[in-house]
């Protein structure tokens, strides 16, 4: 049956105009204050722009990295001397990788006190999950499904970074990805656009706060625009070729959420998308982001991505790449050095209009004014304040809090966990268990090696048991962020016997296995998803000696630990949890914190299932026609089911979902209510999740999609009615023309503790 269709005003959804209805008096007062501030910023921007020469304007679009001792002697030759000269001439708008208030003051001083107009630099840095004190990697934090904790984590990261001179972070990365092979899944919020949008909002709010000019907040950057997470075969920087439906319904939503949360910058991406490098895509940058979404901040290129358009073979040479990128709306050149060398000529030759340059410079200056840099360029450069803030108790408490919340309990047969606190002999096995660097994860360039609390240190704080430690096998050595390949131990099993001997003597074995912190991240794709090196063999050897094992996984991506799931009684997903890692893990193992995390990405059974995600399409042949038949969408050697589904995670207590009801509250809004009960013996938290299925649609829709969740804390036997509201925002979707539409018809709802939720009801949208 052909269904009625009506189009919603796309703009009202995209720009969040619905929220105006709920604006309080305070919000209105704030808005009118903001609009006065905005108009005064706009007039300051215009006044400054009028004073600038073309060279100086282009200078604002130029960003350099600063890997030299800025407080040392002035560089005399080469690239560094050139950068120094450009700083003095006002030909640099931004520096990155200059940190510490003393160093930042030194570069800022050159720009402000030696250049003609004294325009301050915006100082950027990859504050991805903290600066010096680290929270869990973003994928891990996303497993908390706790927006307050995630916001707090970004807030303290901003505070510590700002105290060290930084005023702009290249985060959050909001790239949705369904491919665990891609190393950068560690840096994002996982596979889901809805969860990813909520997390994008929380992170932007955390970094930027309510007042960008405060010395505790920094500008955020939504990256990588767009579709970087869809690199073919999970190989970093690889080609992306996706359809309109995926682009609009899966990839764009977290970027829209970041924009609506007020993110001040975007970064474009290394990949091409459907034949056009994103850096040179006028469709993405000018048409979608700036025109349709009305974004008035600026876009920075990714590192060298303007020049990489030559390698993509879309631009003939660097000059042409600069022309394409600037015309496409890429406002600032990160480390290609092409805007500063080519744009003036390109304008003079008529290939780039001066209005294009003016537009980019306006955007950059606007953000600098908002940060308060013109009022006081040294406001982030207070060394005494820096000493008080960096590594403070407040920041360590916040990162410990989010670290505990990020842990996911994957299996707990016979209640092996929590561990008893007294009278037990426990063997802790695995090189990662006493590693103080790996738990920092990747993207931790501000942090010192060896500053994480190890699992060994965390467990040693519990003194009632006898704890033995054996590595069992060395893991890696000599790794750095720039190392080409990690030196994984794939052959040395000489220490296995020590581990098995100790395992035989104890009540419980805790094994910490998985990936080193540098095995995920940029350029760190993997073609296998098992435990690296000899660790699987170590696990099996120890299992033969004592099968009462708690496996603690450290990893930056989903792993295919199928053997472990079949044999090991307890499995704890502990990712890379940052500075307070060992304390968080010990508190969960000993039951001082009841785990509540839920997976933000599906865990596959084998790498051959990848990409694997819960919100798949039905296909024309979704089910086996009759037992044993062949011609349906499946593999002949493995089930379609994942190892652990999206949204999955256990607790030391149990929960039940009952009494699902649906109520049509307004024309196109429905309230779904369920009763959630803690049916176990201890207090616990549960993430109640709602999934929606549009039964039939003019464009095929996924089998289900997350459209609501709530984190609920309940005492034993306590129940709570949870209500989810579904409005047109949740019921609609983008068609292949990029219009947001809502179609009438039947919908099915599923509610439960993961994406395989079975409690269900239906309703009809008339
Ligand atoms: C990454 C970006 C990062 C930039 C600056 C690039 O290689 O793709 O995400 O912000 O470097 O460090």
XYZ file of C-alpha atoms and ligand atoms in Angstrom:
778
model
C 0.000 0.000 0.000
C 1.375 3.403 -0.952
C 1.746 5.432 2.170
C 0.995 9.069 2.734
C 4.045 11.119 3.170
C 4.515 14.592 4.425
C 7.603 16.647 4.655
C 8.646 18.311 7.819
C 10.414 21.587 7.715
C 13.949 20.290 7.472
C 15.294 23.478 8.962
C 13.337 23.174 12.167
C 14.886 19.799 12.900
C 18.348 20.613 11.785
C 18.685 23.835 13.660
C 16.867 22.701 16.764
C 14.205 25.382 16.510
C 11.816 23.139 18.440
C 13.713 23.892 21.593
C 12.654 27.577 21.394
C 9.252 26.579 22.745
C 10.786 25.598 26.036
C 13.010 28.611 26.438
C 12.910 30.061 29.906
C 13.129 33.745 30.750
C 16.740 33.216 31.640
C 17.501 31.696 28.253
C 15.814 34.655 26.581
C 17.801 37.126 28.639
C 20.951 35.204 27.805
C 20.028 35.176 24.129
C 19.532 38.908 24.006
C 22.826 39.390 25.855
C 24.433 37.006 23.358
C 22.970 38.846 20.427
C 24.378 42.151 21.708
C 27.737 40.485 22.223
C 27.506 38.885 18.793
C 26.766 42.146 17.046
C 29.661 43.804 18.814
C 31.936 40.907 17.823
C 30.706 41.155 14.249
C 31.482 44.864 14.093
C 34.937 44.289 15.568
C 35.582 41.571 12.995
C 34.532 43.889 10.153
C 36.638 46.763 11.464
C 39.708 44.571 11.731
C 39.138 42.978 8.337
C 39.142 46.443 6.735
C 42.618 47.112 8.113
C 44.119 43.884 6.816
C 46.157 43.490 3.647
C 45.474 40.478 1.446
C 48.699 38.880 2.757
C 47.611 39.362 6.344
C 44.201 37.871 5.610
C 45.778 34.816 4.028
C 48.072 34.623 7.065
C 45.076 34.070 9.313
C 44.232 31.014 7.211
C 47.663 29.516 7.830
C 48.376 27.109 10.689
C 51.806 25.786 11.647
C 52.893 23.106 14.051
C 55.534 24.284 16.486
C 57.979 21.500 17.191
C 60.862 23.596 18.337
C 61.986 25.135 21.587
C 60.084 28.379 21.366
C 61.700 29.737 24.494
C 65.191 28.886 23.191
C 67.287 30.705 20.562
C 65.538 32.065 17.476
C 65.770 29.521 14.653
C 68.132 30.748 11.961
C 67.518 28.458 8.999
C 65.141 26.014 7.334
C 61.475 25.525 7.974
C 61.598 26.731 11.549
C 63.222 30.025 10.615
C 60.556 30.529 7.951
C 57.764 29.863 10.440
C 59.357 32.316 12.836
C 59.554 34.994 10.118
C 55.939 34.361 9.172
C 54.868 34.759 12.793
C 56.535 38.160 12.914
C 54.893 39.250 9.668
C 51.400 38.280 10.840
C 51.297 35.402 8.362
C 50.271 32.777 10.891
C 46.746 32.526 12.301
C 47.217 29.463 14.476
C 49.878 27.250 15.996
C 49.442 23.677 17.173
C 51.557 21.466 19.387
C 52.930 24.380 21.388
C 51.968 23.621 24.991
C 52.682 24.922 28.462
C 51.857 28.478 29.394
C 55.501 29.590 29.125
C 55.878 28.301 25.552
C 52.499 29.573 24.465
C 53.284 33.004 25.884
C 56.513 33.012 23.863
C 54.846 32.348 20.488
C 51.859 34.516 21.279
C 54.248 37.366 22.111
C 55.806 37.224 18.641
C 52.401 37.366 16.961
C 50.936 40.009 19.244
C 53.927 42.246 19.866
C 55.947 41.952 16.673
C 53.430 41.690 13.848
C 51.842 44.825 12.349
C 48.283 44.246 13.539
C 49.105 42.095 16.584
C 46.347 39.560 15.937
C 46.599 36.801 18.562
C 47.119 33.171 17.571
C 44.575 30.483 18.287
C 46.531 27.656 19.918
C 45.303 24.172 18.999
C 46.100 20.737 20.370
C 44.661 17.231 20.227
C 43.013 17.139 23.649
C 41.199 13.939 22.752
C 40.639 12.318 26.151
C 42.449 14.676 28.438
C 45.654 16.634 28.263
C 48.124 15.424 30.905
C 45.639 13.632 33.139
C 43.774 11.204 30.939
C 40.224 9.908 30.946
C 39.379 6.685 29.131
C 39.750 6.663 25.361
C 36.564 8.110 23.819
C 35.220 4.702 22.694
C 35.507 3.490 26.290
C 33.846 6.597 27.708
C 31.023 6.086 25.247
C 30.400 2.712 26.893
C 29.293 4.593 30.011
C 26.203 5.926 28.196
C 26.458 8.531 30.931
C 26.220 11.972 29.378
C 26.988 13.809 32.626
C 30.191 11.819 33.133
C 31.235 12.341 29.499
C 30.558 16.071 29.727
C 32.517 16.299 32.967
C 35.431 14.442 31.415
C 35.583 16.963 28.540
C 35.167 19.822 31.019
C 38.160 18.851 33.155
C 40.208 18.136 30.031
C 39.442 21.658 28.818
C 40.335 23.117 32.181
C 43.713 21.353 32.324
C 44.531 22.145 28.688
C 43.475 25.798 29.017
C 45.663 26.142 32.088
C 48.554 24.977 29.892
C 48.058 27.609 27.224
C 45.743 25.738 24.845
C 42.526 27.319 23.643
C 41.295 24.960 20.953
C 40.998 21.149 20.865
C 40.660 18.952 17.808
C 37.841 16.993 19.415
C 35.293 15.518 19.521
C 35.790 13.030 16.730
C 32.200 12.218 15.820
C 32.847 9.781 12.969
C 30.458 6.843 13.094
C 32.235 3.611 12.224
C 31.089 0.034 11.853
C 34.487 -1.439 11.239
C 36.552 -2.639 14.194
C 39.590 -2.992 11.920
C 39.792 0.805 11.651
C 42.261 1.973 14.305
C 40.465 5.229 14.933
C 37.319 3.649 16.330
C 39.086 4.217 19.683
C 38.642 7.932 19.190
C 34.918 7.987 18.445
C 31.604 7.085 20.024
C 31.126 3.795 18.183
C 28.698 2.586 15.563
C 25.468 4.403 16.302
C 24.342 7.804 15.040
C 21.819 8.405 17.852
C 24.178 7.578 20.725
C 26.946 9.366 18.811
C 24.822 12.507 18.571
C 24.136 12.583 22.315
C 27.819 12.069 23.052
C 28.861 14.732 20.531
C 26.577 17.186 22.338
C 27.941 16.250 25.775
C 31.549 16.607 24.631
C 31.016 19.959 22.932
C 29.230 21.279 26.031
C 32.033 19.940 28.208
C 34.859 21.545 26.245
C 33.179 24.857 25.483
C 30.976 25.336 28.552
C 28.490 28.175 28.570
C 31.137 30.850 28.086
C 33.907 30.437 25.551
C 35.742 33.433 26.946
C 36.194 31.782 30.360
C 39.757 30.732 31.047
C 38.491 27.219 31.831
C 36.958 26.491 28.436
C 38.351 25.900 24.957
C 36.883 25.812 21.457
C 35.921 22.350 20.228
C 36.211 20.865 16.738
C 33.827 18.313 15.220
C 35.840 16.014 13.003
C 36.375 14.531 10.449
C 33.889 15.958 8.013
C 32.892 13.624 6.551
C 32.656 9.847 6.364
C 36.249 9.147 7.471
C 34.929 6.223 9.561
C 33.760 4.430 6.432
C 37.242 3.781 5.008
C 37.008 0.683 2.801
C 38.095 -2.489 4.632
C 38.856 -0.452 7.742
C 42.228 0.627 6.314
C 43.041 4.137 7.478
C 42.887 6.947 4.885
C 41.242 4.548 2.415
C 38.612 5.443 -0.169
C 35.033 6.008 0.968
C 32.153 5.246 -1.350
C 28.748 5.395 0.295
C 25.172 6.133 -0.670
C 23.087 9.175 0.153
C 20.970 7.305 2.666
C 23.981 6.359 4.805
C 25.494 9.815 4.456
C 22.369 11.592 5.715
C 21.024 9.063 8.216
C 24.222 7.646 9.694
C 27.145 9.985 9.121
C 25.671 13.484 9.345
C 23.569 13.282 12.546
C 26.438 13.527 15.092
C 27.880 16.456 13.105
C 24.480 18.161 13.163
C 24.308 17.536 16.911
C 27.751 19.096 17.376
C 26.721 22.075 15.277
C 23.518 22.509 17.301
C 25.529 22.260 20.512
C 27.459 25.292 19.282
C 30.749 23.701 18.226
C 32.950 26.528 16.924
C 35.088 24.617 14.424
C 34.946 21.632 12.121
C 37.829 19.661 10.618
C 37.529 18.123 7.191
C 38.936 14.684 6.450
C 41.689 12.862 4.597
C 39.385 10.571 2.660
C 37.711 11.066 -0.644
C 33.993 10.524 -0.639
C 32.295 9.370 -3.817
C 35.190 10.629 -5.913
C 35.870 14.000 -4.259
C 38.475 14.486 -1.491
C 36.537 15.859 1.494
C 39.026 18.727 1.810
C 38.062 19.893 -1.664
C 34.355 19.152 -1.383
C 32.199 22.231 -1.897
C 29.155 20.024 -1.422
C 30.159 19.054 2.128
C 31.689 22.314 3.276
C 29.861 25.084 1.457
C 26.531 23.550 0.589
C 25.790 21.311 3.577
C 27.740 22.685 6.500
C 27.864 26.419 5.874
C 24.723 26.974 3.820
C 22.179 24.351 4.855
C 23.261 24.017 8.481
C 24.193 27.679 8.872
C 27.555 27.004 10.548
C 29.331 30.325 11.216
C 32.561 29.040 12.796
C 35.514 27.928 10.670
C 36.731 24.719 9.040
C 40.338 23.595 9.462
C 41.846 21.102 7.046
C 43.252 17.890 8.417
C 47.028 17.658 8.693
C 48.418 18.216 5.194
C 45.119 17.208 3.615
C 45.153 20.105 1.143
C 48.444 18.913 -0.282
C 47.175 15.318 -0.242
C 44.657 16.253 -2.913
C 47.640 16.016 -5.254
C 48.242 12.407 -4.177
C 44.504 11.758 -4.625
C 45.167 12.993 -8.188
C 42.302 15.441 -8.087
C 44.641 18.433 -8.080
C 47.534 18.697 -10.495
C 49.834 20.427 -8.031
C 49.862 22.214 -4.696
C 48.682 25.491 -6.170
C 45.648 23.875 -7.736
C 44.959 22.025 -4.468
C 44.954 25.347 -2.578
C 42.577 26.806 -5.146
C 40.143 23.879 -4.921
C 40.253 23.699 -1.112
C 39.747 27.437 -0.546
C 36.918 27.638 -3.041
C 35.343 24.544 -1.466
C 35.209 26.290 1.914
C 38.221 24.874 3.750
C 39.121 27.956 5.826
C 42.415 27.104 7.496
C 45.365 25.134 6.156
C 46.871 22.760 8.722
C 50.469 22.108 7.770
C 50.229 21.968 3.974
C 51.893 25.430 3.830
C 49.972 26.013 0.613
C 47.565 28.798 1.514
C 50.408 31.005 2.681
C 52.422 30.329 -0.450
C 49.688 30.276 -3.115
C 46.522 32.130 -2.126
C 47.699 35.685 -2.771
C 48.685 34.738 -6.326
C 45.470 32.804 -6.811
C 43.455 35.878 -5.828
C 45.526 38.104 -8.114
C 44.979 35.673 -10.974
C 41.222 35.718 -10.344
C 41.079 32.002 -9.486
C 39.975 32.599 -5.908
C 37.774 35.603 -5.157
C 38.834 37.929 -2.352
C 35.327 37.450 -0.937
C 36.207 33.773 -0.374
C 39.249 34.864 1.645
C 37.194 37.442 3.556
C 34.606 34.835 4.459
C 37.263 32.478 5.842
C 39.027 35.233 7.802
C 35.774 36.530 9.274
C 35.055 33.066 10.617
C 38.512 32.675 12.134
C 38.535 36.138 13.720
C 35.015 35.597 15.069
C 36.158 32.564 17.069
C 39.253 34.409 18.320
C 37.063 37.263 19.564
C 34.688 34.779 21.215
C 37.608 33.182 23.038
C 38.496 36.591 24.426
C 41.956 36.442 22.861
C 41.856 40.054 21.713
C 41.031 41.268 25.216
C 43.919 39.327 26.704
C 46.071 37.175 24.434
C 47.921 35.825 27.488
C 44.863 34.762 29.429
C 45.809 31.097 29.055
C 49.399 31.760 30.099
C 49.448 31.899 33.893
C 52.186 29.606 35.160
C 51.078 29.643 38.791
C 47.514 28.747 37.858
C 48.861 26.049 35.518
C 50.751 24.406 38.396
C 47.611 24.360 40.551
C 45.367 22.911 37.882
C 47.441 20.321 35.996
C 47.076 16.911 37.626
C 44.854 18.325 40.384
C 42.774 16.186 42.721
C 39.576 17.442 41.097
C 40.735 16.273 37.653
C 41.956 12.894 38.899
C 38.656 12.282 40.663
C 36.710 13.085 37.502
C 38.785 10.754 35.313
C 38.511 7.941 37.889
C 34.751 8.404 37.975
C 34.344 8.118 34.216
C 36.881 5.236 34.070
C 34.749 3.103 36.413
C 31.626 3.955 34.449
C 33.281 2.908 31.158
C 33.919 -0.709 32.162
C 31.619 -3.328 30.616
C 31.006 -6.699 32.248
C 30.766 -9.153 29.355
C 30.415 -12.452 31.184
C 30.130 -13.546 34.805
C 29.323 -17.240 35.124
C 28.791 -18.604 38.645
C 29.323 -15.119 40.057
C 33.118 -15.389 39.898
C 32.971 -11.614 40.262
C 33.096 -9.614 42.411
C 36.221 -11.087 44.008
C 36.136 -11.857 47.708
C 38.117 -9.315 49.710
C 39.591 -11.685 52.293
C 41.458 -14.947 52.453
C 41.927 -15.542 48.739
C 45.035 -16.424 46.800
C 44.938 -14.520 43.528
C 47.315 -14.738 40.562
C 47.507 -11.664 38.367
C 48.909 -12.620 34.957
C 49.785 -10.639 31.824
C 52.359 -8.033 30.854
C 49.628 -5.423 30.479
C 48.749 -5.846 34.169
C 51.786 -3.898 35.345
C 52.032 -1.565 32.343
C 51.780 2.101 33.316
C 51.818 3.490 29.766
C 49.499 1.302 27.692
C 46.370 2.229 29.718
C 46.867 5.828 28.580
C 45.779 4.616 25.134
C 46.561 6.461 21.930
C 46.034 10.202 21.433
C 47.759 11.127 24.662
C 50.483 13.353 23.301
C 50.284 15.724 26.271
C 50.744 12.963 28.873
C 53.980 11.490 30.169
C 54.728 7.794 29.691
C 54.312 5.685 32.806
C 51.737 7.919 34.469
C 48.799 5.497 34.566
C 47.928 3.483 37.668
C 48.496 -0.146 36.636
C 46.100 -2.993 37.453
C 48.807 -4.432 39.707
C 48.982 -1.184 41.680
C 45.203 -0.962 41.837
C 44.834 -4.517 43.129
C 47.663 -4.153 45.640
C 45.501 -1.648 47.501
C 43.211 -4.515 48.527
C 45.277 -6.074 51.272
C 43.014 -8.895 52.509
C 44.168 -11.392 49.849
C 47.546 -12.790 48.805
C 48.381 -11.461 45.360
C 50.957 -13.056 43.030
C 52.030 -11.503 39.739
C 53.533 -13.046 36.600
C 53.790 -11.518 33.145
C 53.532 -14.913 31.438
C 54.991 -13.338 28.296
C 56.543 -10.009 27.415
C 54.209 -7.978 25.260
C 55.868 -5.173 23.264
C 58.874 -2.945 23.499
C 60.103 0.324 22.079
C 56.741 1.566 20.853
C 56.063 5.253 20.291
C 53.328 7.190 18.604
C 55.477 7.448 15.474
C 56.836 3.866 15.444
C 56.162 2.187 12.159
C 55.287 -1.243 13.512
C 54.942 -2.385 17.072
C 57.277 -5.085 18.205
C 54.682 -7.642 19.326
C 55.892 -10.814 20.965
C 54.712 -13.566 18.643
C 57.098 -16.327 19.648
C 58.640 -16.073 23.116
C 56.766 -18.433 25.416
C 59.648 -19.017 27.816
C 57.785 -17.439 30.745
C 54.561 -19.415 30.246
C 55.606 -22.072 32.776
C 55.994 -19.507 35.581
C 52.444 -18.299 34.901
C 50.934 -21.782 34.798
C 52.804 -22.803 37.964
C 51.400 -19.864 39.919
C 47.925 -20.377 38.439
C 47.838 -23.902 39.876
C 48.324 -22.594 43.416
C 45.606 -19.970 43.597
C 41.850 -19.674 44.039
C 41.313 -17.220 41.195
C 43.395 -16.057 38.246
C 43.000 -12.506 36.887
C 44.499 -12.183 33.401
C 44.981 -8.800 31.770
C 45.288 -9.312 28.014
C 44.573 -7.385 24.847
C 46.053 -4.598 22.795
C 48.742 -2.152 23.740
C 47.636 1.489 23.825
C 49.386 2.151 20.528
C 47.708 -0.697 18.666
C 44.709 1.432 17.871
C 44.502 5.050 16.776
C 45.499 6.842 13.598
C 47.294 4.645 11.063
C 46.760 1.613 13.352
C 44.299 -0.548 11.421
C 44.386 -4.318 11.982
C 43.350 -7.192 9.727
C 42.844 -9.582 12.645
C 40.830 -8.955 15.762
C 42.076 -11.624 18.138
C 44.420 -11.193 21.097
C 47.733 -10.038 19.588
C 50.932 -12.088 19.756
C 51.219 -15.107 22.042
C 48.442 -13.993 24.376
C 45.781 -16.428 23.111
C 48.202 -19.294 23.666
C 49.035 -17.948 27.128
C 45.346 -17.785 27.974
C 44.804 -21.386 26.886
C 47.888 -22.592 28.764
C 46.802 -20.913 31.998
C 43.245 -22.204 31.513
C 44.598 -25.769 31.535
C 46.262 -25.043 34.891
C 43.290 -23.272 36.493
C 40.060 -22.526 34.679
C 38.747 -20.120 37.327
C 39.824 -17.086 35.317
C 38.686 -13.477 35.206
C 39.811 -12.087 31.858
C 40.295 -8.311 31.875
C 40.502 -7.002 28.318
C 42.506 -3.917 27.394
C 41.780 -2.760 23.877
C 40.974 0.199 21.663
C 38.456 -1.584 19.468
C 36.044 -4.529 19.574
C 37.935 -7.831 19.699
C 36.816 -11.230 18.404
C 37.486 -13.153 21.630
C 35.229 -16.064 20.766
C 37.340 -18.799 22.427
C 37.457 -16.794 25.631
C 33.683 -16.347 25.585
C 33.237 -20.106 25.236
C 35.685 -21.071 28.002
C 36.474 -18.283 30.468
C 33.886 -17.785 33.223
C 34.271 -14.022 33.688
C 35.218 -11.348 31.137
C 35.575 -7.638 31.869
C 35.963 -5.109 29.046
C 38.339 -2.485 30.459
C 39.529 -0.790 27.234
C 42.279 1.770 27.861
C 40.994 3.728 30.802
C 43.553 6.506 31.203
C 45.482 7.761 34.211
C 43.315 6.108 36.872
C 42.930 2.828 34.975
C 44.195 0.365 37.632
C 42.138 1.933 40.409
C 38.971 1.772 38.325
C 39.556 -1.867 37.343
C 40.357 -2.964 40.914
C 37.243 -1.254 42.267
C 35.084 -3.097 39.737
C 36.792 -6.472 40.295
C 36.277 -6.148 44.050
C 32.685 -4.953 43.740
C 33.259 -1.479 45.165
C 31.806 -0.278 41.911
C 29.031 -2.268 40.232
C 29.697 -2.180 36.465
C 27.062 -0.496 34.321
C 28.749 0.029 30.938
C 27.141 -1.072 27.671
C 28.962 -1.690 24.398
C 28.899 1.219 21.927
C 30.053 -1.139 19.150
C 29.150 -4.703 18.215
C 31.802 -7.327 18.994
C 32.221 -9.786 16.107
C 32.840 -13.530 16.358
C 35.393 -13.359 13.583
C 36.946 -10.664 11.460
C 35.048 -12.040 8.459
C 31.776 -10.715 9.937
C 33.107 -7.141 9.851
C 31.586 -4.620 9.189
C 29.001 -5.850 11.684
C 26.432 -3.551 13.336
C 23.018 -3.909 14.876
C 20.989 -1.511 12.711
C 21.273 -3.475 9.478
C 18.768 -3.484 6.659
C 16.448 -6.475 6.210
C 17.600 -7.481 2.702
C 15.289 -9.418 0.386
C 16.304 -12.693 2.029
C 16.661 -12.098 5.741
C 15.534 -15.526 6.992
C 16.307 -19.163 6.282
C 13.332 -20.301 4.126
C 13.292 -23.823 5.643
C 15.718 -25.674 7.903
C 19.059 -26.215 6.191
C 18.301 -24.171 3.090
C 21.012 -22.214 1.388
C 19.632 -19.197 -0.447
C 19.336 -16.557 2.232
C 21.613 -13.801 3.494
C 24.142 -15.583 5.697
C 27.595 -17.181 5.910
C 27.989 -20.930 5.482
C 30.603 -21.190 8.225
C 29.426 -18.869 10.985
C 26.194 -17.538 12.446
C 24.972 -14.015 11.614
C 24.925 -13.280 15.335
C 27.673 -11.176 16.856
C 29.729 -12.247 19.859
C 28.283 -9.405 21.941
C 25.612 -7.100 20.532
C 25.588 -3.308 20.571
C 24.229 -1.987 23.850
C 25.180 -5.148 25.770
C 26.668 -5.237 29.265
C 25.992 -7.054 32.543
C 25.897 -5.955 36.165
C 26.437 -7.652 39.525
C 22.667 -7.466 39.816
C 19.932 -8.369 37.322
C 17.099 -6.333 35.810
C 13.719 -7.150 34.343
C 11.599 -5.194 31.893
C 7.803 -5.575 32.068
C 4.518 -3.793 31.275
C 5.214 -2.029 28.019
C 2.598 0.569 27.084
C 2.214 3.052 24.292
C 0.224 6.289 24.415
C -0.425 8.750 21.604
C 0.269 11.984 23.500
C 0.011 14.503 20.690
C -0.682 14.233 16.985
C 2.665 12.792 16.054
C 4.183 11.992 19.416
C 4.078 8.747 21.338
C 5.037 7.913 24.880
C 6.389 4.433 25.517
C 6.526 3.336 29.125
C 8.004 0.226 30.738
C 8.656 -0.960 34.258
C 12.282 -1.646 35.098
C 12.983 -3.710 38.230
C 16.227 -4.601 39.977
C 15.690 -8.333 40.464
C 19.065 -9.086 42.056
C 20.716 -8.579 45.409
C 22.738 -5.393 45.052
C 22.145 -1.820 43.973
C 22.977 -1.316 40.320
C 22.622 0.909 37.294
C 21.022 -0.098 34.024
C 20.900 1.638 30.668
C 17.317 1.066 29.503
C 17.290 1.259 25.712
C 14.503 1.847 23.217
C 14.783 0.662 19.625
C 12.377 1.639 16.867
C 11.487 -0.154 13.656
C 9.692 1.656 10.864
C 7.773 -1.355 9.516
C 7.553 -0.156 5.908
C 8.975 2.949 4.284
C 9.530 4.447 0.846
C 13.280 4.083 1.431
C 14.338 0.850 3.161
C 14.924 1.360 6.873
C 17.062 -0.591 9.370
C 15.625 -3.561 11.285
C 15.758 -1.345 14.373
C 17.385 1.881 15.505
C 18.222 3.220 18.944
C 15.883 6.156 19.620
C 16.032 6.587 23.376
C 17.903 5.482 26.479
C 17.969 6.227 30.162
C 20.540 5.410 32.821
C 18.676 4.302 35.940
C 19.950 3.414 39.413
C 17.852 0.941 41.410
C 18.132 -0.764 44.785
C 17.313 -4.483 45.051
C 13.574 -5.095 44.396
C 13.072 -1.468 43.463
C 11.064 -0.689 40.315
C 10.739 2.403 38.222
C 8.497 3.340 35.335
C 10.577 4.677 32.489
C 9.027 6.814 29.809
C 10.480 7.451 26.376
C 9.057 10.137 24.109
C 9.033 9.541 20.371
C 8.405 12.647 18.273
C 8.784 13.355 14.577
C 12.520 13.762 15.205
C 12.713 10.064 16.074
C 10.021 8.798 13.678
C 11.344 10.439 10.532
C 14.377 9.902 8.339
C 16.265 11.462 5.447
C 15.240 10.378 1.966
C 17.694 10.132 -0.903
C 17.274 13.812 -1.745
C 18.473 14.733 1.744
C 15.025 15.873 2.918
C 13.901 14.916 6.396
C 10.523 13.224 6.041
C 8.022 11.527 8.306
C 5.834 8.809 6.840
C 2.611 7.535 8.310
C 2.260 3.834 8.987
C 3.124 1.152 11.509
C 6.057 1.229 13.880
C 7.375 -1.473 16.230
C 9.167 -0.644 19.460
C 11.578 -2.838 21.425
C 12.751 -2.010 24.935
C 15.447 -3.750 26.949
C 19.023 -3.822 28.148
C 20.701 -4.193 24.727
C 20.010 -4.098 20.988
C 18.520 -7.604 21.090
C 15.740 -6.292 23.353
C 12.571 -8.358 23.041
C 9.844 -6.562 24.997
C 7.808 -5.097 22.173
C 4.733 -3.117 21.202
C 3.360 -1.437 18.095
C 1.655 1.780 17.139
C 0.392 3.496 14.030
C 1.260 7.011 12.966
C -1.808 8.311 11.139
C 44.507 13.756 12.503
C 43.611 14.776 13.179
C 44.416 15.565 14.158
C 45.547 16.247 13.416
C 46.391 17.152 14.275
C 45.756 14.379 11.930
O 46.664 13.423 11.517
O 43.777 13.094 11.492
O 42.529 14.130 13.773
O 43.609 16.497 14.819
O 46.386 15.245 12.863
O 47.200 16.467 15.123
